[in-house]
């Protein structure tokens, strides 16, 4: 998709006409040019087009031009554009080429609060999330995650810590028990091997005596 012509501030209809993508009829955005007919399109528009069509939208054999025509790049770079977050209060007017960078960091971008998922301005987000009761907090003392509105006083925290210790202790105990079981089995095994060996030796000496 291209940029809506409404967003161009230094609007000269006669120039804009040459800067339109013939697929979306908006101002070219990340343009690519057909080397055969020299028409330009937004890259995303053309990619979508080729999902259903084989030929250039201008019906010719599409071959991508190595570079977009210089004049086109120049005309585009002279455009002054309003930010996409104008409706949220951003008053910036940005040059076409700097637009993408601005919009990536625009403080008037809307984001969702991590806690309650309400839409808020990015520039207020830190402050807002510091107060939101639904934001999850991680306690380094007891390793628990809780919501800010939940009670996490010293008693709750200590109880968690004790439970963690207990779990750890149980875990160690289980592993010790397993180790003990393994050792016992090993001993039984050795014992059986020894008995078998003695039995075998006895048999041999009896055979020798029998001769
Ligand atoms: Zn387009
Ligand atoms: Zn073409
Ligand atoms: Zn902005
Ligand atoms: Zn919130
Ligand atoms: Zn805690």
PDB file of C-alpha atoms and ligand atoms in Angstrom:
ATOM      1  CA  UNK A   1       0.000   0.000   0.000  1.00  0.00           C
ATOM      2  CA  UNK A   2       1.106   3.542  -0.760  1.00  0.00           C
ATOM      3  CA  UNK A   3       0.705   6.808   1.095  1.00  0.00           C
ATOM      4  CA  UNK A   4      -2.642   8.540   0.941  1.00  0.00           C
ATOM      5  CA  UNK A   5      -2.406  11.767  -1.099  1.00  0.00           C
ATOM      6  CA  UNK A   6      -4.191  13.518   1.799  1.00  0.00           C
ATOM      7  CA  UNK A   7      -0.999  13.209   3.782  1.00  0.00           C
ATOM      8  CA  UNK A   8       1.105  15.243   1.374  1.00  0.00           C
ATOM      9  CA  UNK A   9       1.449  18.814   2.624  1.00  0.00           C
ATOM     10  CA  UNK A  10       3.209  20.495  -0.320  1.00  0.00           C
ATOM     11  CA  UNK A  11       0.569  19.207  -2.650  1.00  0.00           C
ATOM     12  CA  UNK A  12       0.888  19.961  -6.340  1.00  0.00           C
ATOM     13  CA  UNK A  13      -1.690  17.892  -8.107  1.00  0.00           C
ATOM     14  CA  UNK A  14       0.191  17.934 -11.407  1.00  0.00           C
ATOM     15  CA  UNK A  15       3.289  16.411  -9.791  1.00  0.00           C
ATOM     16  CA  UNK A  16       1.454  13.970  -7.563  1.00  0.00           C
ATOM     17  CA  UNK A  17      -0.176  12.416 -10.579  1.00  0.00           C
ATOM     18  CA  UNK A  18       3.224  11.052 -11.650  1.00  0.00           C
ATOM     19  CA  UNK A  19       3.948   9.656  -8.227  1.00  0.00           C
ATOM     20  CA  UNK A  20       0.966   7.354  -7.947  1.00  0.00           C
ATOM     21  CA  UNK A  21       1.111   3.590  -7.871  1.00  0.00           C
ATOM     22  CA  UNK A  22      -1.269   2.305 -10.537  1.00  0.00           C
ATOM     23  CA  UNK A  23      -2.305  -0.596  -8.331  1.00  0.00           C
ATOM     24  CA  UNK A  24      -3.351   1.226  -5.126  1.00  0.00           C
ATOM     25  CA  UNK A  25      -3.644   4.746  -6.651  1.00  0.00           C
ATOM     26  CA  UNK A  26      -1.755   6.212  -3.721  1.00  0.00           C
ATOM     27  CA  UNK A  27       1.701   7.801  -3.465  1.00  0.00           C
ATOM     28  CA  UNK A  28       4.402   5.222  -4.222  1.00  0.00           C
ATOM     29  CA  UNK A  29       5.918   3.639  -1.147  1.00  0.00           C
ATOM     30  CA  UNK A  30       9.147   1.619  -1.520  1.00  0.00           C
ATOM     31  CA  UNK A  31       8.701   1.776  -5.296  1.00  0.00           C
ATOM     32  CA  UNK A  32       9.942  -0.731  -7.832  1.00  0.00           C
ATOM     33  CA  UNK A  33       9.925  -0.130 -11.587  1.00  0.00           C
ATOM     34  CA  UNK A  34       9.095  -2.358 -14.523  1.00  0.00           C
ATOM     35  CA  UNK A  35      12.000  -2.129 -16.955  1.00  0.00           C
ATOM     36  CA  UNK A  36       9.771  -2.854 -19.927  1.00  0.00           C
ATOM     37  CA  UNK A  37       7.076  -0.174 -19.514  1.00  0.00           C
ATOM     38  CA  UNK A  38       8.899   2.056 -16.979  1.00  0.00           C
ATOM     39  CA  UNK A  39       5.856   2.112 -14.696  1.00  0.00           C
ATOM     40  CA  UNK A  40       6.471   2.102 -10.971  1.00  0.00           C
ATOM     41  CA  UNK A  41       4.534   0.382  -8.225  1.00  0.00           C
ATOM     42  CA  UNK A  42       4.735   0.007  -4.470  1.00  0.00           C
ATOM     43  CA  UNK A  43       6.748  -3.098  -3.734  1.00  0.00           C
ATOM     44  CA  UNK A  44       4.021  -4.614  -1.533  1.00  0.00           C
ATOM     45  CA  UNK A  45       1.321  -3.825  -4.114  1.00  0.00           C
ATOM     46  CA  UNK A  46       3.296  -5.536  -6.845  1.00  0.00           C
ATOM     47  CA  UNK A  47       4.071  -8.572  -4.688  1.00  0.00           C
ATOM     48  CA  UNK A  48       0.359  -8.973  -4.034  1.00  0.00           C
ATOM     49  CA  UNK A  49      -0.364  -8.519  -7.724  1.00  0.00           C
ATOM     50  CA  UNK A  50       2.020 -11.317  -8.679  1.00  0.00           C
ATOM     51  CA  UNK A  51       0.314 -13.719  -6.324  1.00  0.00           C
ATOM     52  CA  UNK A  52      -2.524 -13.882  -8.858  1.00  0.00           C
ATOM     53  CA  UNK A  53      -1.025 -12.574 -12.107  1.00  0.00           C
ATOM     54  CA  UNK A  54       1.992 -13.338 -14.239  1.00  0.00           C
ATOM     55  CA  UNK A  55       2.244 -10.122 -16.252  1.00  0.00           C
ATOM     56  CA  UNK A  56       3.003  -6.560 -15.230  1.00  0.00           C
ATOM     57  CA  UNK A  57      -0.155  -4.574 -14.265  1.00  0.00           C
ATOM     58  CA  UNK A  58       0.532  -2.691 -17.488  1.00  0.00           C
ATOM     59  CA  UNK A  59       0.146  -6.055 -19.326  1.00  0.00           C
ATOM     60  CA  UNK A  60       3.777  -6.214 -20.449  1.00  0.00           C
ATOM     61  CA  UNK A  61       6.424  -8.777 -19.556  1.00  0.00           C
ATOM     62  CA  UNK A  62       7.642  -7.614 -16.149  1.00  0.00           C
ATOM     63  CA  UNK A  63      11.364  -7.263 -15.674  1.00  0.00           C
ATOM     64  CA  UNK A  64      12.484  -5.334 -12.662  1.00  0.00           C
ATOM     65  CA  UNK A  65      14.580  -2.286 -13.442  1.00  0.00           C
ATOM     66  CA  UNK A  66      17.810  -2.311 -11.444  1.00  0.00           C
ATOM     67  CA  UNK A  67      16.977   1.120 -10.025  1.00  0.00           C
ATOM     68  CA  UNK A  68      13.935   3.329  -9.778  1.00  0.00           C
ATOM     69  CA  UNK A  69      14.237   6.260 -12.277  1.00  0.00           C
ATOM     70  CA  UNK A  70      16.261   9.079 -10.758  1.00  0.00           C
ATOM     71  CA  UNK A  71      13.629  11.726 -11.459  1.00  0.00           C
ATOM     72  CA  UNK A  72      11.015   9.715  -9.584  1.00  0.00           C
ATOM     73  CA  UNK A  73      13.264   9.333  -6.546  1.00  0.00           C
ATOM     74  CA  UNK A  74      13.927  13.076  -6.640  1.00  0.00           C
ATOM     75  CA  UNK A  75      10.282  14.065  -6.849  1.00  0.00           C
ATOM     76  CA  UNK A  76       9.359  11.669  -4.051  1.00  0.00           C
ATOM     77  CA  UNK A  77      12.131  12.972  -1.825  1.00  0.00           C
ATOM     78  CA  UNK A  78      10.729  16.493  -2.075  1.00  0.00           C
ATOM     79  CA  UNK A  79       7.383  15.503  -0.624  1.00  0.00           C
ATOM     80  CA  UNK A  80       6.519  16.639   2.869  1.00  0.00           C
ATOM     81  CA  UNK A  81       4.232  14.229   4.633  1.00  0.00           C
ATOM     82  CA  UNK A  82       2.168  14.211   7.823  1.00  0.00           C
ATOM     83  CA  UNK A  83       2.847  11.468  10.351  1.00  0.00           C
ATOM     84  CA  UNK A  84       0.485   8.487  10.402  1.00  0.00           C
ATOM     85  CA  UNK A  85      -0.125   9.321  14.058  1.00  0.00           C
ATOM     86  CA  UNK A  86      -1.553  12.774  13.316  1.00  0.00           C
ATOM     87  CA  UNK A  87      -4.935  11.631  14.697  1.00  0.00           C
ATOM     88  CA  UNK A  88      -3.195  10.777  17.978  1.00  0.00           C
ATOM     89  CA  UNK A  89      -1.696  14.258  18.244  1.00  0.00           C
ATOM     90  CA  UNK A  90       1.596  14.124  16.318  1.00  0.00           C
ATOM     91  CA  UNK A  91       2.093  17.437  14.527  1.00  0.00           C
ATOM     92  CA  UNK A  92       5.331  16.540  12.723  1.00  0.00           C
ATOM     93  CA  UNK A  93       5.703  17.187   9.025  1.00  0.00           C
ATOM     94  CA  UNK A  94       8.399  14.884   7.711  1.00  0.00           C
ATOM     95  CA  UNK A  95      10.291  14.572   4.451  1.00  0.00           C
ATOM     96  CA  UNK A  96       9.297  11.463   2.507  1.00  0.00           C
ATOM     97  CA  UNK A  97      12.680   9.833   2.998  1.00  0.00           C
ATOM     98  CA  UNK A  98      12.715  10.365   6.745  1.00  0.00           C
ATOM     99  CA  UNK A  99       9.138   9.242   7.255  1.00  0.00           C
ATOM    100  CA  UNK A 100       9.782   5.583   7.964  1.00  0.00           C
ATOM    101  CA  UNK A 101      12.399   6.368  10.571  1.00  0.00           C
ATOM    102  CA  UNK A 102      10.160   8.916  12.276  1.00  0.00           C
ATOM    103  CA  UNK A 103       7.195   6.585  12.419  1.00  0.00           C
ATOM    104  CA  UNK A 104       9.280   3.839  13.993  1.00  0.00           C
ATOM    105  CA  UNK A 105      10.061   6.092  16.937  1.00  0.00           C
ATOM    106  CA  UNK A 106       7.075   8.452  16.935  1.00  0.00           C
ATOM    107  CA  UNK A 107       5.982   9.086  20.545  1.00  0.00           C
ATOM    108  CA  UNK A 108       2.377   9.317  19.374  1.00  0.00           C
ATOM    109  CA  UNK A 109       2.345   5.687  18.335  1.00  0.00           C
ATOM    110  CA  UNK A 110      -0.354   3.720  20.120  1.00  0.00           C
ATOM    111  CA  UNK A 111       0.647   0.679  22.108  1.00  0.00           C
ATOM    112  CA  UNK A 112      -1.076  -1.627  24.536  1.00  0.00           C
ATOM    113  CA  UNK A 113      -0.413  -1.534  28.261  1.00  0.00           C
ATOM    114  CA  UNK A 114       1.374  -4.765  29.201  1.00  0.00           C
ATOM    115  CA  UNK A 115      -0.972  -5.202  32.126  1.00  0.00           C
ATOM    116  CA  UNK A 116      -4.527  -4.278  31.175  1.00  0.00           C
ATOM    117  CA  UNK A 117      -3.972  -4.193  27.370  1.00  0.00           C
ATOM    118  CA  UNK A 118      -5.582  -0.763  27.112  1.00  0.00           C
ATOM    119  CA  UNK A 119      -4.425   1.377  24.177  1.00  0.00           C
ATOM    120  CA  UNK A 120      -2.119   4.162  25.307  1.00  0.00           C
ATOM    121  CA  UNK A 121       0.343   6.556  23.691  1.00  0.00           C
ATOM    122  CA  UNK A 122       3.853   5.133  23.522  1.00  0.00           C
ATOM    123  CA  UNK A 123       5.234   8.290  25.130  1.00  0.00           C
ATOM    124  CA  UNK A 124       3.044   7.766  28.206  1.00  0.00           C
ATOM    125  CA  UNK A 125       3.461   4.012  28.351  1.00  0.00           C
ATOM    126  CA  UNK A 126       6.279   3.844  30.917  1.00  0.00           C
ATOM    127  CA  UNK A 127       4.455   6.133  33.302  1.00  0.00           C
ATOM    128  CA  UNK A 128       1.168   4.348  32.756  1.00  0.00           C
ATOM    129  CA  UNK A 129       2.567   0.874  33.252  1.00  0.00           C
ATOM    130  CA  UNK A 130       4.255   1.992  36.466  1.00  0.00           C
ATOM    131  CA  UNK A 131       0.782   2.605  37.876  1.00  0.00           C
ATOM    132  CA  UNK A 132      -1.338  -0.038  36.181  1.00  0.00           C
ATOM    133  CA  UNK A 133      -2.573  -2.550  38.740  1.00  0.00           C
ATOM    134  CA  UNK A 134      -2.584  -5.384  36.208  1.00  0.00           C
ATOM    135  CA  UNK A 135       1.089  -5.206  35.300  1.00  0.00           C
ATOM    136  CA  UNK A 136       2.970  -8.329  36.336  1.00  0.00           C
ATOM    137  CA  UNK A 137       5.892  -7.925  38.668  1.00  0.00           C
ATOM    138  CA  UNK A 138       8.649 -10.414  39.341  1.00  0.00           C
ATOM    139  CA  UNK A 139       9.980 -10.653  42.890  1.00  0.00           C
ATOM    140  CA  UNK A 140      13.687 -11.510  42.958  1.00  0.00           C
ATOM    141  CA  UNK A 141      13.462 -12.593  46.589  1.00  0.00           C
ATOM    142  CA  UNK A 142      10.859 -15.303  46.220  1.00  0.00           C
ATOM    143  CA  UNK A 143      10.953 -15.714  42.403  1.00  0.00           C
ATOM    144  CA  UNK A 144       7.197 -15.235  42.210  1.00  0.00           C
ATOM    145  CA  UNK A 145       5.341 -13.305  39.511  1.00  0.00           C
ATOM    146  CA  UNK A 146       2.316 -11.384  40.722  1.00  0.00           C
ATOM    147  CA  UNK A 147       0.069  -8.542  39.584  1.00  0.00           C
ATOM    148  CA  UNK A 148       0.627  -5.173  41.150  1.00  0.00           C
ATOM    149  CA  UNK A 149      -2.880  -5.193  42.670  1.00  0.00           C
ATOM    150  CA  UNK A 150      -2.218  -8.530  44.418  1.00  0.00           C
ATOM    151  CA  UNK A 151      -0.885  -8.441  47.954  1.00  0.00           C
ATOM    152  CA  UNK A 152       2.793  -9.227  48.064  1.00  0.00           C
ATOM    153  CA  UNK A 153       3.827  -8.193  51.543  1.00  0.00           C
ATOM    154  CA  UNK A 154       6.713  -9.521  53.646  1.00  0.00           C
ATOM    155  CA  UNK A 155       4.676 -12.453  54.942  1.00  0.00           C
ATOM    156  CA  UNK A 156       3.575 -13.638  51.492  1.00  0.00           C
ATOM    157  CA  UNK A 157       7.122 -13.234  50.260  1.00  0.00           C
ATOM    158  CA  UNK A 158       8.643 -15.166  53.186  1.00  0.00           C
ATOM    159  CA  UNK A 159       6.096 -17.931  52.815  1.00  0.00           C
ATOM    160  CA  UNK A 160       7.056 -18.243  49.145  1.00  0.00           C
ATOM    161  CA  UNK A 161      10.729 -18.305  50.035  1.00  0.00           C
ATOM    162  CA  UNK A 162      10.147 -21.070  52.579  1.00  0.00           C
ATOM    163  CA  UNK A 163       8.193 -23.067  50.064  1.00  0.00           C
ATOM    164  CA  UNK A 164      11.023 -22.649  47.555  1.00  0.00           C
ATOM    165  CA  UNK A 165      13.547 -23.870  50.142  1.00  0.00           C
ATOM    166  CA  UNK A 166      11.312 -26.784  50.964  1.00  0.00           C
ATOM    167  CA  UNK A 167      10.941 -27.727  47.311  1.00  0.00           C
ATOM    168  CA  UNK A 168      14.699 -27.542  46.887  1.00  0.00           C
ATOM    169  CA  UNK A 169      15.197 -29.722  49.945  1.00  0.00           C
ATOM    170  CA  UNK A 170      12.671 -32.289  48.665  1.00  0.00           C
ATOM    171  CA  UNK A 171      14.478 -32.338  45.369  1.00  0.00           C
ATOM    172  CA  UNK A 172      17.842 -32.986  47.008  1.00  0.00           C
ATOM    173  CA  UNK A 173      16.324 -35.672  49.197  1.00  0.00           C
ATOM    174  CA  UNK A 174      14.820 -37.453  46.226  1.00  0.00           C
ATOM    175  CA  UNK A 175      18.097 -37.393  44.383  1.00  0.00           C
ATOM    176  CA  UNK A 176      19.895 -38.768  47.456  1.00  0.00           C
ATOM    177  CA  UNK A 177      17.330 -41.544  47.775  1.00  0.00           C
ATOM    178  CA  UNK A 178      17.793 -42.448  44.145  1.00  0.00           C
ATOM    179  CA  UNK A 179      21.558 -42.515  44.552  1.00  0.00           C
ATOM    180  CA  UNK A 180      21.234 -44.801  47.594  1.00  0.00           C
ATOM    181  CA  UNK A 181      18.955 -47.161  45.678  1.00  0.00           C
ATOM    182  CA  UNK A 182      21.446 -47.299  42.820  1.00  0.00           C
ATOM    183  CA  UNK A 183      24.344 -48.071  45.160  1.00  0.00           C
ATOM    184  CA  UNK A 184      22.373 -50.828  46.914  1.00  0.00           C
ATOM    185  CA  UNK A 185      21.516 -52.449  43.600  1.00  0.00           C
ATOM    186  CA  UNK A 186      25.155 -52.277  42.622  1.00  0.00           C
ATOM    187  CA  UNK A 187      26.183 -54.036  45.852  1.00  0.00           C
ATOM    188  CA  UNK A 188      23.600 -56.793  45.384  1.00  0.00           C
ATOM    189  CA  UNK A 189      24.879 -57.268  41.892  1.00  0.00           C
ATOM    190  CA  UNK A 190      28.494 -57.606  43.022  1.00  0.00           C
ATOM    191  CA  UNK A 191      27.428 -60.014  45.748  1.00  0.00           C
ATOM    192  CA  UNK A 192      25.660 -62.237  43.243  1.00  0.00           C
ATOM    193  CA  UNK A 193      28.627 -62.202  40.906  1.00  0.00           C
ATOM    194  CA  UNK A 194      30.915 -63.210  43.767  1.00  0.00           C
ATOM    195  CA  UNK A 195      28.633 -66.074  44.805  1.00  0.00           C
ATOM    196  CA  UNK A 196      28.513 -67.308  41.238  1.00  0.00           C
ATOM    197  CA  UNK A 197      32.288 -67.165  40.968  1.00  0.00           C
ATOM    198  CA  UNK A 198      32.805 -69.074  44.238  1.00  0.00           C
ATOM    199  CA  UNK A 199      30.297 -71.680  43.115  1.00  0.00           C
ATOM    200  CA  UNK A 200      32.157 -72.075  39.861  1.00  0.00           C
ATOM    201  CA  UNK A 201      35.554 -72.400  41.583  1.00  0.00           C
ATOM    202  CA  UNK A 202      34.162 -75.003  44.029  1.00  0.00           C
ATOM    203  CA  UNK A 203      32.861 -77.030  41.155  1.00  0.00           C
ATOM    204  CA  UNK A 204      36.210 -76.919  39.366  1.00  0.00           C
ATOM    205  CA  UNK A 205      38.208 -77.969  42.456  1.00  0.00           C
ATOM    206  CA  UNK A 206      35.804 -80.833  43.094  1.00  0.00           C
ATOM    207  CA  UNK A 207      36.230 -81.980  39.523  1.00  0.00           C
ATOM    208  CA  UNK A 208      40.023 -81.747  39.919  1.00  0.00           C
ATOM    209  CA  UNK A 209      39.910 -83.830  43.105  1.00  0.00           C
ATOM    210  CA  UNK A 210      37.626 -86.354  41.450  1.00  0.00           C
ATOM    211  CA  UNK A 211      40.300 -87.143  38.840  1.00  0.00           C
TER     212      UNK A 211
HETATM  213 ZN1  LIG B   1       0.660   0.825  -4.335  1.00  0.00          ZN
HETATM  214 ZN1  LIG B   2       5.483  -3.145 -17.298  1.00  0.00          ZN
HETATM  215 ZN1  LIG B   3       4.763  11.151  14.504  1.00  0.00          ZN
HETATM  216 ZN1  LIG B   4      -2.681  -1.173  32.243  1.00  0.00          ZN
HETATM  217 ZN1  LIG B   5       8.573 -11.988  47.031  1.00  0.00          ZN
END
